[in-house]
C-alpha cells in the first residue's frame, strides 16, 4: 500500500508540473508536442518514484540478510 501511495504522489507531482507548463506555453502561443511531453512526464514520474522508495529498498535488503 505504501508503494501505491508513493506512486500516486509521484504522479500528482508530475501532472501538476505538466499542467503548469501547458498553461504557460498556451498563454504564450506555443504548441507542445504531446507525445514527447508524455514520455518526459513518465520518465520524471518514474525518477521521483524511485527516489521515494530508495530507502525502503535498502531497509528490505538488510532485513532479509539479518
Tab-separated table of N, CA, C and O in Angstrom:
chain	number	residue	atom	x	y	z
A	1	UNK	N	0.818	-1.192	0.000
A	1	UNK	CA	0.000	0.000	0.000
A	1	UNK	C	0.866	1.262	0.000
A	1	UNK	O	0.500	2.251	-0.613
A	2	UNK	N	2.030	1.171	0.689
A	2	UNK	CA	2.917	2.322	0.733
A	2	UNK	C	3.415	2.674	-0.663
A	2	UNK	O	3.527	3.838	-1.013
A	3	UNK	N	3.734	1.643	-1.446
A	3	UNK	CA	4.244	1.894	-2.793
A	3	UNK	C	3.172	2.518	-3.686
A	3	UNK	O	3.478	3.355	-4.525
A	4	UNK	N	1.941	2.100	-3.504
A	4	UNK	CA	0.847	2.676	-4.287
A	4	UNK	C	0.698	4.166	-3.980
A	4	UNK	O	0.553	4.980	-4.896
A	5	UNK	N	0.750	4.519	-2.706
A	5	UNK	CA	0.615	5.927	-2.317
A	5	UNK	C	1.797	6.757	-2.807
A	5	UNK	O	1.623	7.895	-3.242
A	6	UNK	N	2.985	6.192	-2.768
A	6	UNK	CA	4.156	6.916	-3.263
A	6	UNK	C	4.095	7.068	-4.778
A	6	UNK	O	4.498	8.096	-5.325
A	7	UNK	N	3.583	6.067	-5.462
A	7	UNK	CA	3.399	6.168	-6.906
A	7	UNK	C	2.358	7.224	-7.253
A	7	UNK	O	2.528	7.997	-8.198
A	8	UNK	N	1.291	7.268	-6.480
A	8	UNK	CA	0.256	8.281	-6.705
A	8	UNK	C	0.804	9.684	-6.438
A	8	UNK	O	0.498	10.626	-7.174
A	9	UNK	N	1.643	9.819	-5.421
A	9	UNK	CA	2.246	11.117	-5.120
A	9	UNK	C	3.172	11.554	-6.259
A	9	UNK	O	3.157	12.719	-6.667
A	10	UNK	N	3.964	10.623	-6.785
A	10	UNK	CA	4.861	10.948	-7.903
A	10	UNK	C	4.049	11.366	-9.123
A	10	UNK	O	4.403	12.325	-9.824
A	11	UNK	N	2.953	10.675	-9.364
A	11	UNK	CA	2.074	11.013	-10.488
A	11	UNK	C	1.483	12.408	-10.322
A	11	UNK	O	1.481	13.206	-11.265
A	12	UNK	N	0.997	12.724	-9.137
A	12	UNK	CA	0.387	14.035	-8.893
A	12	UNK	C	1.401	15.169	-9.019
A	12	UNK	O	1.073	16.229	-9.555
A	13	UNK	N	2.614	14.944	-8.555
A	13	UNK	CA	3.652	15.967	-8.665
A	13	UNK	C	3.962	16.255	-10.130
A	13	UNK	O	4.024	17.410	-10.552
A	14	UNK	N	4.131	15.204	-10.918
A	14	UNK	CA	4.470	15.406	-12.328
A	14	UNK	C	3.303	15.987	-13.107
A	14	UNK	O	3.502	16.816	-13.996
A	15	UNK	N	2.086	15.586	-12.793
A	15	UNK	CA	0.929	16.133	-13.510
A	15	UNK	C	0.726	17.608	-13.181
A	15	UNK	O	0.355	18.393	-14.059
A	16	UNK	N	0.967	17.997	-11.921
A	16	UNK	CA	0.852	19.410	-11.561
A	16	UNK	C	1.883	20.230	-12.336
A	16	UNK	O	1.559	21.298	-12.873
A	17	UNK	N	3.098	19.727	-12.415
A	17	UNK	CA	4.123	20.409	-13.199
A	17	UNK	C	3.761	20.471	-14.667
A	17	UNK	O	3.976	21.491	-15.339
A	18	UNK	N	3.204	19.399	-15.186
A	18	UNK	CA	2.790	19.332	-16.589
A	18	UNK	C	1.686	20.349	-16.885
A	18	UNK	O	1.707	21.015	-17.925
A	19	UNK	N	0.733	20.477	-15.988
A	19	UNK	CA	-0.363	21.432	-16.177
A	19	UNK	C	0.172	22.860	-16.171
A	19	UNK	O	-0.231	23.683	-17.003
A	20	UNK	N	1.090	23.147	-15.246
A	20	UNK	CA	1.670	24.493	-15.177
A	20	UNK	C	2.417	24.817	-16.464
A	20	UNK	O	2.274	25.912	-17.022
A	21	UNK	N	3.207	23.876	-16.956
A	21	UNK	CA	3.945	24.086	-18.208
A	21	UNK	C	2.985	24.323	-19.368
A	21	UNK	O	3.194	25.213	-20.197
A	22	UNK	N	1.911	23.533	-19.445
A	22	UNK	CA	0.940	23.698	-20.524
A	22	UNK	C	0.239	25.050	-20.470
A	22	UNK	O	0.028	25.683	-21.508
A	23	UNK	N	-0.125	25.494	-19.277
A	23	UNK	CA	-0.805	26.787	-19.147
A	23	UNK	C	0.110	27.914	-19.598
A	23	UNK	O	-0.296	28.805	-20.361
A	24	UNK	N	1.353	27.883	-19.136
A	24	UNK	CA	2.307	28.934	-19.512
A	24	UNK	C	2.549	28.933	-21.018
A	24	UNK	O	2.551	29.990	-21.660
A	25	UNK	N	2.761	27.763	-21.585
A	25	UNK	CA	3.020	27.686	-23.028
A	25	UNK	C	1.799	28.104	-23.851
A	25	UNK	O	1.938	28.771	-24.874
A	26	UNK	N	0.603	27.733	-23.413
A	26	UNK	CA	-0.602	28.127	-24.135
A	26	UNK	C	-0.828	29.630	-24.068
A	26	UNK	O	-1.306	30.238	-25.034
A	27	UNK	N	-0.479	30.255	-22.953
A	27	UNK	CA	-0.620	31.702	-22.846
A	27	UNK	C	0.345	32.421	-23.785
A	27	UNK	O	0.043	33.499	-24.273
A	28	UNK	N	1.488	31.803	-24.048
A	28	UNK	CA	2.478	32.400	-24.937
A	28	UNK	C	2.257	32.002	-26.403
A	28	UNK	O	2.978	32.458	-27.276
A	29	UNK	N	1.304	31.125	-26.656
A	29	UNK	CA	1.005	30.683	-28.019
A	29	UNK	C	1.926	29.598	-28.529
A	29	UNK	O	2.052	29.385	-29.732
A	30	UNK	N	2.574	28.869	-27.627
A	30	UNK	CA	3.485	27.799	-28.006
A	30	UNK	C	2.715	26.483	-27.987
A	30	UNK	O	2.068	26.134	-27.000
A	31	UNK	N	2.809	25.723	-29.083
A	31	UNK	CA	2.148	24.426	-29.184
A	31	UNK	C	3.165	23.337	-28.854
A	31	UNK	O	4.215	23.248	-29.482
A	32	UNK	N	2.868	22.510	-27.852
A	32	UNK	CA	3.793	21.471	-27.419
A	32	UNK	C	3.471	20.142	-28.098
A	32	UNK	O	2.315	19.835	-28.372
A	33	UNK	N	4.510	19.337	-28.336
A	33	UNK	CA	4.344	18.006	-28.887
A	33	UNK	C	3.861	17.083	-27.772
A	33	UNK	O	4.588	16.814	-26.813
A	34	UNK	N	2.650	16.577	-27.882
A	34	UNK	CA	2.060	15.805	-26.791
A	34	UNK	C	2.769	14.477	-26.575
A	34	UNK	O	2.882	14.016	-25.429
A	35	UNK	N	3.265	13.845	-27.624
A	35	UNK	CA	3.945	12.556	-27.471
A	35	UNK	C	5.242	12.725	-26.686
A	35	UNK	O	5.512	11.977	-25.742
A	36	UNK	N	6.043	13.689	-27.047
A	36	UNK	CA	7.304	13.924	-26.347
A	36	UNK	C	7.054	14.373	-24.915
A	36	UNK	O	7.769	13.974	-23.988
A	37	UNK	N	6.049	15.187	-24.715
A	37	UNK	CA	5.740	15.666	-23.377
A	37	UNK	C	5.267	14.512	-22.488
A	37	UNK	O	5.632	14.440	-21.307
A	38	UNK	N	4.488	13.609	-23.034
A	38	UNK	CA	4.013	12.461	-22.267
A	38	UNK	C	5.177	11.568	-21.858
A	38	UNK	O	5.249	11.120	-20.711
A	39	UNK	N	6.083	11.308	-22.782
A	39	UNK	CA	7.236	10.470	-22.458
A	39	UNK	C	8.109	11.133	-21.391
A	39	UNK	O	8.596	10.468	-20.473
A	40	UNK	N	8.306	12.425	-21.492
A	40	UNK	CA	9.081	13.142	-20.478
A	40	UNK	C	8.427	13.075	-19.116
A	40	UNK	O	9.099	12.875	-18.100
A	41	UNK	N	7.120	13.225	-19.088
A	41	UNK	CA	6.375	13.168	-17.828
A	41	UNK	C	6.484	11.786	-17.191
A	41	UNK	O	6.663	11.663	-15.981
A	42	UNK	N	6.403	10.757	-18.004
A	42	UNK	CA	6.510	9.386	-17.489
A	42	UNK	C	7.889	9.151	-16.873
A	42	UNK	O	7.999	8.594	-15.774
A	43	UNK	N	8.945	9.569	-17.541
A	43	UNK	CA	10.285	9.353	-17.020
A	43	UNK	C	10.537	10.150	-15.742
A	43	UNK	O	11.189	9.662	-14.821
A	44	UNK	N	10.009	11.351	-15.678
A	44	UNK	CA	10.160	12.151	-14.455
A	44	UNK	C	9.389	11.496	-13.309
A	44	UNK	O	9.888	11.422	-12.179
A	45	UNK	N	8.188	10.999	-13.576
A	45	UNK	CA	7.403	10.330	-12.535
A	45	UNK	C	8.123	9.080	-12.035
A	45	UNK	O	8.151	8.808	-10.826
A	46	UNK	N	8.715	8.317	-12.936
A	46	UNK	CA	9.469	7.129	-12.525
A	46	UNK	C	10.681	7.505	-11.680
A	46	UNK	O	10.991	6.832	-10.698
A	47	UNK	N	11.361	8.569	-12.051
A	47	UNK	CA	12.532	9.009	-11.285
A	47	UNK	C	12.121	9.440	-9.877
A	47	UNK	O	12.795	9.102	-8.889
A	48	UNK	N	11.018	10.166	-9.773
A	48	UNK	CA	10.537	10.591	-8.461
A	48	UNK	C	10.122	9.383	-7.627
A	48	UNK	O	10.451	9.283	-6.439
A	49	UNK	N	9.443	8.425	-8.245
A	49	UNK	CA	9.015	7.219	-7.532
A	49	UNK	C	10.220	6.438	-7.015
A	49	UNK	O	10.242	6.013	-5.864
A	50	UNK	N	11.228	6.263	-7.847
A	50	UNK	CA	12.414	5.530	-7.410
A	50	UNK	C	13.151	6.273	-6.305
A	50	UNK	O	13.716	5.647	-5.408
A	51	UNK	N	13.153	7.593	-6.344
A	51	UNK	CA	13.772	8.370	-5.270
A	51	UNK	C	12.997	8.199	-3.962
A	51	UNK	O	13.601	8.125	-2.886
A	52	UNK	N	11.681	8.099	-4.046
A	52	UNK	CA	10.868	7.935	-2.844
A	52	UNK	C	11.025	6.554	-2.220
A	52	UNK	O	10.923	6.411	-0.998
A	53	UNK	N	11.249	5.521	-3.023
A	53	UNK	CA	11.346	4.166	-2.467
A	53	UNK	C	12.784	3.705	-2.266
A	53	UNK	O	13.012	2.593	-1.830
A	54	UNK	N	13.756	4.553	-2.566
A	54	UNK	CA	15.161	4.155	-2.451
A	54	UNK	C	15.501	3.671	-1.043
A	54	UNK	O	16.136	2.634	-0.871
A	55	UNK	N	15.081	4.380	-0.017
A	55	UNK	CA	15.406	3.999	1.363
A	55	UNK	C	14.701	2.716	1.770
A	55	UNK	O	15.259	1.918	2.505
A	56	UNK	N	13.492	2.495	1.318
A	56	UNK	CA	12.771	1.265	1.657
A	56	UNK	C	13.450	0.046	1.064
A	56	UNK	O	13.505	-0.993	1.692
A	57	UNK	N	13.978	0.178	-0.137
A	57	UNK	CA	14.639	-0.947	-0.784
A	57	UNK	C	15.868	-1.354	0.028
A	57	UNK	O	16.113	-2.530	0.250
A	58	UNK	N	16.632	-0.403	0.500
A	58	UNK	CA	17.805	-0.699	1.318
A	58	UNK	C	17.433	-1.349	2.636
A	58	UNK	O	18.091	-2.274	3.106
A	59	UNK	N	16.353	-0.905	3.268
A	59	UNK	CA	15.907	-1.479	4.530
A	59	UNK	C	15.415	-2.909	4.344
A	59	UNK	O	15.672	-3.768	5.170
A	60	UNK	N	14.711	-3.178	3.241
A	60	UNK	CA	14.215	-4.527	2.982
A	60	UNK	C	15.359	-5.500	2.768
A	60	UNK	O	15.314	-6.632	3.237
A	61	UNK	N	16.401	-5.084	2.075
A	61	UNK	CA	17.544	-5.949	1.837
A	61	UNK	C	18.267	-6.272	3.133
A	61	UNK	O	18.702	-7.394	3.345
A	62	UNK	N	18.405	-5.278	4.029
A	62	UNK	CA	19.073	-5.508	5.312
A	62	UNK	C	18.278	-6.458	6.200
A	62	UNK	O	18.845	-7.266	6.900
A	63	UNK	N	16.953	-6.370	6.157
A	63	UNK	CA	16.115	-7.263	6.972
A	63	UNK	C	16.251	-8.699	6.502
A	63	UNK	O	16.247	-9.618	7.310
A	64	UNK	N	16.371	-8.924	5.205
A	64	UNK	CA	16.478	-10.282	4.684
A	64	UNK	C	17.834	-10.891	5.010
A	64	UNK	O	17.935	-12.088	5.222
A	65	UNK	N	18.899	-10.076	5.044
A	65	UNK	CA	20.221	-10.595	5.359
A	65	UNK	C	20.351	-10.957	6.821
A	65	UNK	O	20.997	-11.934	7.162
A	66	UNK	N	19.757	-10.161	7.701
A	66	UNK	CA	19.923	-10.338	9.162
A	66	UNK	C	18.925	-11.226	9.708
A	66	UNK	O	18.784	-12.181	10.208
